[in-house]
Coordinates of C-alpha atoms and ligand atoms in Angstrom, one line a residue:
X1 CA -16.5 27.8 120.4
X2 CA -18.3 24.3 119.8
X3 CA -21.8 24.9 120.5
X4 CA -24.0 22.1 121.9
X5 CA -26.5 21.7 119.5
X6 CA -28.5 18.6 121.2
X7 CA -29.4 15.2 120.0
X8 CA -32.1 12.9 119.3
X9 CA -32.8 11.0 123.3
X10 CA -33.2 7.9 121.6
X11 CA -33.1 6.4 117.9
X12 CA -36.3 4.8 118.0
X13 CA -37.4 8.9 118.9
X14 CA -35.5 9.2 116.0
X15 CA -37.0 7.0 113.6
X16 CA -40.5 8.1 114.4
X17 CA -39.7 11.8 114.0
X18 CA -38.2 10.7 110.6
X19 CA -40.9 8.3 109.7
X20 CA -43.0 11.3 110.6
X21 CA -41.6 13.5 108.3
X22 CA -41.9 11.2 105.4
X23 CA -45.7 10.4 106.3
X24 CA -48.1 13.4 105.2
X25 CA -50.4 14.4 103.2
X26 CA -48.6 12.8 99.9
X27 CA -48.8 9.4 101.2
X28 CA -52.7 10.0 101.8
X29 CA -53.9 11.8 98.7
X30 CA -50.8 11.3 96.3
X31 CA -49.7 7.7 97.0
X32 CA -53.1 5.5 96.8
X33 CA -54.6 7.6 93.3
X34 CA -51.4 7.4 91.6
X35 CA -50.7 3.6 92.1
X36 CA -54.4 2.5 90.7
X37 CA -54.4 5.4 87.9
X38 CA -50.9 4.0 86.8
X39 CA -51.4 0.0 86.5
X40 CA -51.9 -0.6 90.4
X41 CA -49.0 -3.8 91.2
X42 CA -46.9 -2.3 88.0
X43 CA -46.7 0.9 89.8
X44 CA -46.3 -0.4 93.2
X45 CA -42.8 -2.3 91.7
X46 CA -41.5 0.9 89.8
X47 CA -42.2 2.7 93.1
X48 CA -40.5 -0.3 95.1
X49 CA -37.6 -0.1 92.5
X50 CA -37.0 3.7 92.7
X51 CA -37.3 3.6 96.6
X52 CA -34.2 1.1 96.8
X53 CA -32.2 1.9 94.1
X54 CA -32.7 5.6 94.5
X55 CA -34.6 6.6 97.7
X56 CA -32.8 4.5 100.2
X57 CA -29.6 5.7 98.5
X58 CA -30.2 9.3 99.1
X59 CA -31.6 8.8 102.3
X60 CA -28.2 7.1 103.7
X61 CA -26.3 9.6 102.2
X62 CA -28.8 12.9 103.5
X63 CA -28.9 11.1 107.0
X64 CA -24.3 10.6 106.1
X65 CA -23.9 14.4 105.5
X66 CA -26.2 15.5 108.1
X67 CA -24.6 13.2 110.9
X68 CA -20.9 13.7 109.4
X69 CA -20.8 17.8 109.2
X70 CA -22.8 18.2 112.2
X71 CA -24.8 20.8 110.2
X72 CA -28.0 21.7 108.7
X73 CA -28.2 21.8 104.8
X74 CA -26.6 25.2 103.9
X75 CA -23.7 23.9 106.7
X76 CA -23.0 20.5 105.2
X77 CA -23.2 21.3 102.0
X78 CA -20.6 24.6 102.5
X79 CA -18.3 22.2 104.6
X80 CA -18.5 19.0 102.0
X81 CA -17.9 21.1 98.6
X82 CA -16.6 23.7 96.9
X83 CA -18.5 23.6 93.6
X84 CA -22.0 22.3 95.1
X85 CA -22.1 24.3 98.1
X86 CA -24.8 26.5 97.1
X87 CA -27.5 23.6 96.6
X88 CA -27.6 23.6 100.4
X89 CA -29.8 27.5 99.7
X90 CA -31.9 25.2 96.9
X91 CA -32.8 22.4 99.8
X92 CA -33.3 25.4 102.0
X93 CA -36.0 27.4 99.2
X94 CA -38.0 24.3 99.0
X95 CA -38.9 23.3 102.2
X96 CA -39.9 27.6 102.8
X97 CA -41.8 27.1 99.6
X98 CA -43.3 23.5 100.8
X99 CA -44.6 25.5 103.5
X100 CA -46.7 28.1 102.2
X101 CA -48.9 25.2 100.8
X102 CA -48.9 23.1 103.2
X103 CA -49.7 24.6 106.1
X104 CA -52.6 25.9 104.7
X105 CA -53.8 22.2 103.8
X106 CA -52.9 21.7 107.2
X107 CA -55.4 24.5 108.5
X108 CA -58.2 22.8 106.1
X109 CA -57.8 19.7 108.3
X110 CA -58.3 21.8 111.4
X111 CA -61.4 23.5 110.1
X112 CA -62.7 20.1 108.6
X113 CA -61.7 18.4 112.2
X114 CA -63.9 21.2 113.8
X115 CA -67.2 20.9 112.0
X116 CA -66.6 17.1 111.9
X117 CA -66.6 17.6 116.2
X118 CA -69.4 19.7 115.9
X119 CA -71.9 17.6 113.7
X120 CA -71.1 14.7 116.6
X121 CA -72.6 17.1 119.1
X122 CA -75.3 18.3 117.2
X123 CA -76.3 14.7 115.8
X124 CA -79.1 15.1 113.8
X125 CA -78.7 18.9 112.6
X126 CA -78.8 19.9 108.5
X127 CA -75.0 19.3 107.5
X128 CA -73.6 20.4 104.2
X129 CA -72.4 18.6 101.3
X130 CA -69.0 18.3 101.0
X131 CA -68.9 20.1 97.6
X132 CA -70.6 22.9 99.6
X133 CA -68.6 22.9 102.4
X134 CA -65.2 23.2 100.4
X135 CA -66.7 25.9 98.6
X136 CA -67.6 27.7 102.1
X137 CA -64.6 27.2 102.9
X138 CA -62.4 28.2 100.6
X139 CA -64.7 31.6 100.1
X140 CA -64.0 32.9 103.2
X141 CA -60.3 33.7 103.1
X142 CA -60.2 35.2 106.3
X143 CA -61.4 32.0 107.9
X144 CA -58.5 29.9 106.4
X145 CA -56.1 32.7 107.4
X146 CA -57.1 32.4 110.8
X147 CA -56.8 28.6 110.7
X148 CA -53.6 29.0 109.4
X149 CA -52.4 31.3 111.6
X150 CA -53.2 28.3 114.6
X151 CA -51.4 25.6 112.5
X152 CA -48.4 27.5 112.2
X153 CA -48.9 28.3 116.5
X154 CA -49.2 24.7 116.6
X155 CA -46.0 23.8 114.6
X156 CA -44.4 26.8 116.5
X157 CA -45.1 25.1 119.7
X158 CA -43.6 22.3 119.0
X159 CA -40.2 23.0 117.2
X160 CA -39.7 26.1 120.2
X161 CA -39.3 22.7 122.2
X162 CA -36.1 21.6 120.5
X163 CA -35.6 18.4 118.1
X164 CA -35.6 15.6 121.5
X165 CA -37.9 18.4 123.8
X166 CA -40.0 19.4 120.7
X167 CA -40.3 17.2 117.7
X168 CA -39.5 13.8 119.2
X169 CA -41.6 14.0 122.2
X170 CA -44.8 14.8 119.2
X171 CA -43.8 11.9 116.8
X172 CA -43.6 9.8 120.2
X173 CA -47.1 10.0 120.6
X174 CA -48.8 11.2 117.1
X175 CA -47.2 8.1 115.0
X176 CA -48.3 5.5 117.1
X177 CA -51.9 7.5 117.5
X178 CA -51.8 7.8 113.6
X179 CA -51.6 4.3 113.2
X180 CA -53.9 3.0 115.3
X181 CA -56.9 5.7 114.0
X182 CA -55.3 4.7 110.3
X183 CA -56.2 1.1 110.8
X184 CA -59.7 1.8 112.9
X185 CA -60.2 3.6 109.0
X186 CA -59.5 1.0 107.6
X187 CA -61.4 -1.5 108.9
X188 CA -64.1 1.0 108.3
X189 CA -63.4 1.2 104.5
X190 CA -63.2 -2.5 104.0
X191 CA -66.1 -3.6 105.4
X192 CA -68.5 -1.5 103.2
X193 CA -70.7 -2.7 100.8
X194 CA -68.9 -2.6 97.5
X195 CA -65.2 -2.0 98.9
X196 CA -63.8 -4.4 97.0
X197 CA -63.9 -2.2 93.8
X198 CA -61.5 0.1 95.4
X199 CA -59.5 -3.2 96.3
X200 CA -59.6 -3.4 92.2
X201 CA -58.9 0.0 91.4
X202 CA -55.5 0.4 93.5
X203 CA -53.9 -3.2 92.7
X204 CA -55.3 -5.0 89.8
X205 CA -53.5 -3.7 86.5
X206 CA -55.4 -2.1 84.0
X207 CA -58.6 -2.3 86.3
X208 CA -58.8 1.8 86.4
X209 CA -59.0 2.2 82.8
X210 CA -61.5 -0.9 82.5
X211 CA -64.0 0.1 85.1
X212 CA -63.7 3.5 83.6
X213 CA -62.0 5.2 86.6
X214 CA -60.0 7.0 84.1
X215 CA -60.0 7.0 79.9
X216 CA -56.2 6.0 79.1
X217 CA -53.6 4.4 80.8
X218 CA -50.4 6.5 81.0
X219 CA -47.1 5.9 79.6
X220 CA -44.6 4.0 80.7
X221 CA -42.4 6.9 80.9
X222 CA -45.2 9.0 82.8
X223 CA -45.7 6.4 85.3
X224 CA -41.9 6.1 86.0
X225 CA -41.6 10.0 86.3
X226 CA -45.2 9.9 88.6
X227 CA -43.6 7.3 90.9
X228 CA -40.4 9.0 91.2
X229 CA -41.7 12.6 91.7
X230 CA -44.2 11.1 94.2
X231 CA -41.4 8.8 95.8
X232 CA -39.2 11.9 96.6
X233 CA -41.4 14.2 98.5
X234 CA -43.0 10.8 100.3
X235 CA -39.7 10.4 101.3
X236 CA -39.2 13.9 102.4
X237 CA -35.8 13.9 100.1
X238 CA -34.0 16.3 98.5
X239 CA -35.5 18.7 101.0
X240 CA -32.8 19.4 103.6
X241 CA -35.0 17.8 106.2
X242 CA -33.0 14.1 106.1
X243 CA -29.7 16.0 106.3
X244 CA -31.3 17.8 108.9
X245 CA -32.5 15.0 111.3
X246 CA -29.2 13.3 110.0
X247 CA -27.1 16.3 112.2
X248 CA -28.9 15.2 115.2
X249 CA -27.9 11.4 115.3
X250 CA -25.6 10.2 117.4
X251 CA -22.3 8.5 115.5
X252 CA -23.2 4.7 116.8
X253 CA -26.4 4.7 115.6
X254 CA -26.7 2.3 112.1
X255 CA -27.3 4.7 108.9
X256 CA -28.0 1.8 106.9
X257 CA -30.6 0.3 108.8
X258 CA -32.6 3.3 109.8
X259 CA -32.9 4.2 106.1
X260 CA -34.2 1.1 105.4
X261 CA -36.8 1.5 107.9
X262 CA -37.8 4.9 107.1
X263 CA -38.1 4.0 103.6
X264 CA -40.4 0.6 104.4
X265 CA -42.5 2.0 107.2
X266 CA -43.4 4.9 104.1
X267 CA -44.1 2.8 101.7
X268 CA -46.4 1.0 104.3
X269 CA -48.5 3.9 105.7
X270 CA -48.9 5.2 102.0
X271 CA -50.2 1.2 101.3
X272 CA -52.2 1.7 104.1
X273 CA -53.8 5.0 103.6
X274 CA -55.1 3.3 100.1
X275 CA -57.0 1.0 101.7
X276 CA -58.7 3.3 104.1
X277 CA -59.6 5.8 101.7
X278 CA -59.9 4.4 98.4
X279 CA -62.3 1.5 98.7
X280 CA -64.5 4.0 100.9
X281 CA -64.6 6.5 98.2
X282 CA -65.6 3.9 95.5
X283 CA -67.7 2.3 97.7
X284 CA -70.2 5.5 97.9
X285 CA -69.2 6.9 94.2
X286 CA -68.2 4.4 92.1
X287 CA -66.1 5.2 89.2
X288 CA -66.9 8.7 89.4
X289 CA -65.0 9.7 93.0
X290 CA -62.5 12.0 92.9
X291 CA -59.7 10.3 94.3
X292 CA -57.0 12.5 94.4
X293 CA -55.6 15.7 96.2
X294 CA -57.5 18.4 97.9
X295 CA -61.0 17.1 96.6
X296 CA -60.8 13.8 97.4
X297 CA -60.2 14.6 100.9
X298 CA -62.5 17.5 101.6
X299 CA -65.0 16.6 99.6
X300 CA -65.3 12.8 99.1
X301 CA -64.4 11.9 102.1
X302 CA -66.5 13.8 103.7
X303 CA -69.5 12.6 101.8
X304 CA -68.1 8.9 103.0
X305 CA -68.3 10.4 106.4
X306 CA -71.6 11.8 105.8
X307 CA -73.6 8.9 104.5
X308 CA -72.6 7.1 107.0
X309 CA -74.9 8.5 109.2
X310 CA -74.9 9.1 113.4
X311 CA -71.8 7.4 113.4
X312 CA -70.4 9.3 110.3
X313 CA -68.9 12.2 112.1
X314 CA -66.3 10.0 114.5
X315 CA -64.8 8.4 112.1
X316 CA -64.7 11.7 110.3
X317 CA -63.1 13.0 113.7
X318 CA -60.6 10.2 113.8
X319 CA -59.5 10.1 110.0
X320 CA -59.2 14.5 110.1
X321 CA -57.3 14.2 113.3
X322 CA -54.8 11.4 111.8
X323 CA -54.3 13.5 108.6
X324 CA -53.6 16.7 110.9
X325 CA -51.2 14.4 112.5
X326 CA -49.7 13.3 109.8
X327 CA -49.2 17.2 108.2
X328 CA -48.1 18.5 111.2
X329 CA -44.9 15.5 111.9
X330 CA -43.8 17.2 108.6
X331 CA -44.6 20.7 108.7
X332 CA -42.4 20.5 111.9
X333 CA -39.6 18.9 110.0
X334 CA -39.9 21.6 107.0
X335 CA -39.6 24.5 109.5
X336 CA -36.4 22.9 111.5
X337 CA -34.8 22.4 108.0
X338 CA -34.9 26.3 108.0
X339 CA -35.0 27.0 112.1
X340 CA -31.4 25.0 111.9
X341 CA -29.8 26.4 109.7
X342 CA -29.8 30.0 111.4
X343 CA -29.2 27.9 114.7
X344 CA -26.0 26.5 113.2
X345 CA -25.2 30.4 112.1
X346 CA -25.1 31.7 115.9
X347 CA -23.3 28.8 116.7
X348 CA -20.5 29.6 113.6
X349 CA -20.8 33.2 115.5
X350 CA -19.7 31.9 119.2
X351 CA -23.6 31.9 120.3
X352 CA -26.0 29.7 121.7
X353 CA -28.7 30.6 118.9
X354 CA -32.1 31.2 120.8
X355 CA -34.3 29.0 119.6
X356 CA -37.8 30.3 120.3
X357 CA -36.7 33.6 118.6
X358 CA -35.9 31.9 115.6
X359 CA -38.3 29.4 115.3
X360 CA -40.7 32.5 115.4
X361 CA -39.5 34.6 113.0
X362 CA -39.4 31.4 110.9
X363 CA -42.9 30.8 111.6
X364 CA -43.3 34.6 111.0
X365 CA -42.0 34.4 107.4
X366 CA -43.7 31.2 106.5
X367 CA -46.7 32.9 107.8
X368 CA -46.4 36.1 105.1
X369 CA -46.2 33.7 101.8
X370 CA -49.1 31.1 104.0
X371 CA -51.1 34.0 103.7
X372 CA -50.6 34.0 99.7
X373 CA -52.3 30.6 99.4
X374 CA -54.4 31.0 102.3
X375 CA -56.2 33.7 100.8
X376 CA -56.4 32.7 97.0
X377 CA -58.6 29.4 98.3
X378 CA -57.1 26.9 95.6
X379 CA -57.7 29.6 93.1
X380 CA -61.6 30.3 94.5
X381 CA -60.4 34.2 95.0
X382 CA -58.8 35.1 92.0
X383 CA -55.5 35.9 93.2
X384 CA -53.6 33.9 90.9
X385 CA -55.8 36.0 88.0
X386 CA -53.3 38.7 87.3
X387 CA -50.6 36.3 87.0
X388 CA -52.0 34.5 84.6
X389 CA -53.1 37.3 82.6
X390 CA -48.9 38.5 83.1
X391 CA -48.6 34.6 81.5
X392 CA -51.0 35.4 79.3
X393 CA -49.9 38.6 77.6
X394 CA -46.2 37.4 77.1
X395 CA -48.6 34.4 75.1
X396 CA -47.5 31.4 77.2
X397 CA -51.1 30.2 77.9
X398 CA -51.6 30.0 73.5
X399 CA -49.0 27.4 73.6
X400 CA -50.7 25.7 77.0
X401 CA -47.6 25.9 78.5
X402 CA -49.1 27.1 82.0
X403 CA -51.3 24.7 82.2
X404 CA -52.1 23.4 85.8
X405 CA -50.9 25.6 87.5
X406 CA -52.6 28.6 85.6
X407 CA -55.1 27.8 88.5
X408 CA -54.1 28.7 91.5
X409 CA -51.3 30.1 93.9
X410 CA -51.0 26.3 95.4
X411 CA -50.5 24.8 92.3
X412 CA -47.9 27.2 91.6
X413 CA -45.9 26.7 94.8
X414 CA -46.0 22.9 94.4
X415 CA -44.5 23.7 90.6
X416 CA -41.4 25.8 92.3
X417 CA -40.6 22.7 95.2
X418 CA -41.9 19.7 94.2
X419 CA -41.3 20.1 90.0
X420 CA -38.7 21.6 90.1
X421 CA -36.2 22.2 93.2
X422 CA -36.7 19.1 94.3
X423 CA -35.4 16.4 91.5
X424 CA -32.5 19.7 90.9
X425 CA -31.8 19.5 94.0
X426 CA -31.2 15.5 94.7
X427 CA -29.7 15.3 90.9
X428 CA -27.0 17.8 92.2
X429 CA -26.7 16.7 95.5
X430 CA -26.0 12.9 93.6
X431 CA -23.6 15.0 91.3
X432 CA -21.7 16.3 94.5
X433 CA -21.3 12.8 96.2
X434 CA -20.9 10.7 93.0
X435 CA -18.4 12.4 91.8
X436 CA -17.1 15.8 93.5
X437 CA -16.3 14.6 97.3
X438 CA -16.6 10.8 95.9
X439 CA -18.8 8.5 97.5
X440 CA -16.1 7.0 100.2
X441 CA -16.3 10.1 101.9
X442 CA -20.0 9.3 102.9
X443 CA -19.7 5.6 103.2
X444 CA -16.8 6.3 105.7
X445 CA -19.5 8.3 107.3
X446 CA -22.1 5.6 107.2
X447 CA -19.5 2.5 108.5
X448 CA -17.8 4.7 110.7
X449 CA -14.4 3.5 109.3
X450 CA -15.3 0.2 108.2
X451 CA -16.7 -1.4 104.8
X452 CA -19.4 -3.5 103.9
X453 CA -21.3 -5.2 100.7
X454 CA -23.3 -2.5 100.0
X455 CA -20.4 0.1 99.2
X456 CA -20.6 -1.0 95.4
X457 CA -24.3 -0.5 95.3
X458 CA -24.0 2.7 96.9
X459 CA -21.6 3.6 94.8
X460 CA -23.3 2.6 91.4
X461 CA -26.3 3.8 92.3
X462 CA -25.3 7.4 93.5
X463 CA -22.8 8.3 90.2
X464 CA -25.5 6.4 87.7
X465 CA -28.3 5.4 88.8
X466 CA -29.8 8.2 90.4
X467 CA -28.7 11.1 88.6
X468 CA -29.9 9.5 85.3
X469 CA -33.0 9.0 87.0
X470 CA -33.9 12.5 88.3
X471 CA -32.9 13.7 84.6
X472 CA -36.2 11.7 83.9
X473 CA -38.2 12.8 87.1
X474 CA -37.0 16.9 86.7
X475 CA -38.3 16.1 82.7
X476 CA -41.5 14.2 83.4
X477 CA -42.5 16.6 86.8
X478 CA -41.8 20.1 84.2
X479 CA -44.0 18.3 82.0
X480 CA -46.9 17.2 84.1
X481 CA -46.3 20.4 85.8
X482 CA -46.6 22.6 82.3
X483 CA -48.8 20.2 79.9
X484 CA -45.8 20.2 77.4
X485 CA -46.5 16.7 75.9
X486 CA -43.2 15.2 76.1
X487 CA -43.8 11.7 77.7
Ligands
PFF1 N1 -43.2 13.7 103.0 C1 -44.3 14.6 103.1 C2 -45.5 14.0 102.5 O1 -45.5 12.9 102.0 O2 -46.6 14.7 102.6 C3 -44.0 16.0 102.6 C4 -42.6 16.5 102.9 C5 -42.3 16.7 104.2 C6 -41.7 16.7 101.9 C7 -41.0 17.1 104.6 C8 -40.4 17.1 102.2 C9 -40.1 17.3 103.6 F1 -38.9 17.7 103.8

């Protein structure tokens, strides 16, 4: 029996929920630091070169076998091939994995969006340093727990709803709210004293190395592996979520154009959350800021916030609430990756699959690994101690070859999805189109029986271009990821 598995109620609704996916955390923290570290402009092109030849490509053909099989991952990849079919289980691990991480940076926002609400009420009252308040808070594990425990409620809440009665009705009103709060940021950041060095650091080549940001620049082939790594989980590919939103689109809606869109409106709120946070940062710390990951956002920026004085903690309020935003829009796209796919199952069955039930148990199981990383506190708890002693004793860490992520739980978790399943899983899934089910069988998709001048591109690009370059990403991310010295 053909189930009715519901649609997007519009494709605008669409493109935010999409957009909102692809905007998180990486376009905040990941995006800005990596394009001044790397050469600033220089990167910005290699990223702007990967996203068209490589990102826009998978992102038509994700969105093709998503709208064409009427499935989730594990669904279209089982009814396109016969040799690929199990890399839909690989774009199913990595968003589960995703998870565990994620949602716990996505309690930190909640706890940092808290005290930022509470030092506007208590104007005036002793406030911590942001170096002591990370500390605090990643010491009390029981604290994060419980903060991740309302994330995931949050995120539960919404998918429950259904993709148009859930996820669309959020991205309806939390990307247009993100935007606005990103550019009051902005405006913010630009107009302090000394702002313009930040300006330096993200787009004048070489400037990071000469201001002393950072000692070296990197290599060419470490920049093109940082921008592709970084481009694929901005772009929320190789995950299962594109294929996933993909099933949901109504046939007469243009593949072509929406991936383009997707893609630019990314590449654009990762521009823009440079400006807000970088010049700010430098502005107040100079060349010594952190400016990357968890530090530069709970502790850095929160020092911005602080030294700003009385009015410090509203703009804190606003830039916390826009990053919570922007984590939950793809949290929620992470968990229906996984919430559709058992969906699809009672509908293969004969059953109208009950979503609340599943997206619970979902939310259940992302909850038990959650807890994992939750607890650890970015390593601050020793949990990840005894696996790095197992590392350890089989002699891995004399060679350095644990490196990063000998640290902490998160680390390790980002390894498994973002190093490694991730540029597998797109290099396969290119394999699969390219040259198992050919790439007419998704263009057929995309025109809906017609042709047009981009076949040949998509063509080139899916059987060359992009499997040669996840061969370099899956290299350079194992060894970033490991310290191995190769690039
Ligand atoms: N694109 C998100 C970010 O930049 O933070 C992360 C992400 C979301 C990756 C959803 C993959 C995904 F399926």
């Amino acid at each position: 029996m053909e189930q009715n598995r519901g649609t997007w109620g519009s494709n605008i609704g669409f493109l935010l929920a999409a957009i909102g996916s692809a905007v998180g955390l990486g376009n905040i923290w990941g995006f800005p630091y990596k394009m001044g570290k790397s050469g600033g402009f220089t990167f910005l092109l290699v990223y702007l070169l990967l996203a068209v030849f490589v990102g826009f490509v998978i992102m038509m053909g994700e969105l093709a076998m998503g709208r064409k099989t009427g499935k989730g991952t594990i669904g279209a990849y089982h009814t396109l091939s016969k040799k690929f079919k199990w890399v839909g289980w690989l774009a199913v691990f990595s968003p589960f994995v995703i998870m565990s991480f994620y949602s716990v940076l996505g309690a930190y926002c909640i706890e940092y969006l808290a005290l930022n609400l509470s030092n506007l009420a208590f104007a005036g009252a002793e406030v911590m340093t942001g170096a002591d308040l990370f500390v605090a808070m990643l010491t009390n594990p029981f604290g994060a727990w419980v903060f991740t425990v309302l994330f995931m409620v949050i995120c539960y809440l919404i998918n429950r709803g259904g993709v148009s009665g859930g996820i669309e009705k959020f991205n309806n009103v939390g990307m247009p709210a993100l935007f606005v709060m990103l550019v009051i940021i902005i405006i913010r950041s630009l107009t302090l004293p000394g702002a313009v060095e930040g300006l330096k650091f993200m787009f004048v080549p070489g400037y990071a190395v000469e201001a002393g940001f950072i000692e070296e620049a990197p290599k060419f082939l470490t920049v093109l592996a940082t921008a592709g790594g970084q481009m694929f989980f901005s772009l929320s590919l190789a995950m299962g979520a594109m294929i996933t939103y993909g099933s949901y689109l109504k046939k007469e809606e243009n593949l072509i154009k929406n991936s383009a869109i997707i893609v630019v409106a990314d590449t654009i709120v990762a521009t823009m959350a440079g400006l807000a946070v970088i010049p700010a940062a430098v502005a107040t710390y100079g060349p010594s800021a952190t400016l990357s990951g968890p530090k530069l956002l709970f502790i850095t920026l929160q020092d911005v916030f602080h030294s700003m004085g009385a009015i410090g903690p509203l703009f804190g309020v606003i830039f916390y609430l826009l990053v919570l935003i922007a984590a939950i829009s793809s949290a929620i796209s992470l968990i229906e990756v996984i919430s559709t796919y058992f969906m699809d199952r009672a509908a293969e069955k004969g059953k109208q699959g009950n979503r609340p039930k599943i997206v619970f148990w979902v939310c259940i199981a992302i909850m038990v690994e959650a807890s994992i990383v939750a607890i650890d506190g970015l390593g601050a708890n020793g949990f990840w101690v005894p696996f790095q002693n197992l590392f350890q004793s089989i002699g891995l860490s004399e060679t350095g070859i644990i490196g990063e992520f000998n640290d902490c739980w998160l680390d390790f978790m980002d390894f498994l999805s973002e190093g490694l399943a991730m540029p597998l899983g797109a290099l396969l899934m290119s394999l699969m189109v390219g040259w198992e089910i050919k790439p007419k069988t998704l263009l057929d998709e995309i025109h809906q029986g017609g042709s047009s001048k981009l076949d040949l591109f998509f063509s080139i690009c899916i059987k060359y271009i992009v499997p040669l370059g996840m061969i370099l990403i899956l290299v350079g991310q194992i060894d970033t990821f490991l310290y191995l010295g190769i690039f």
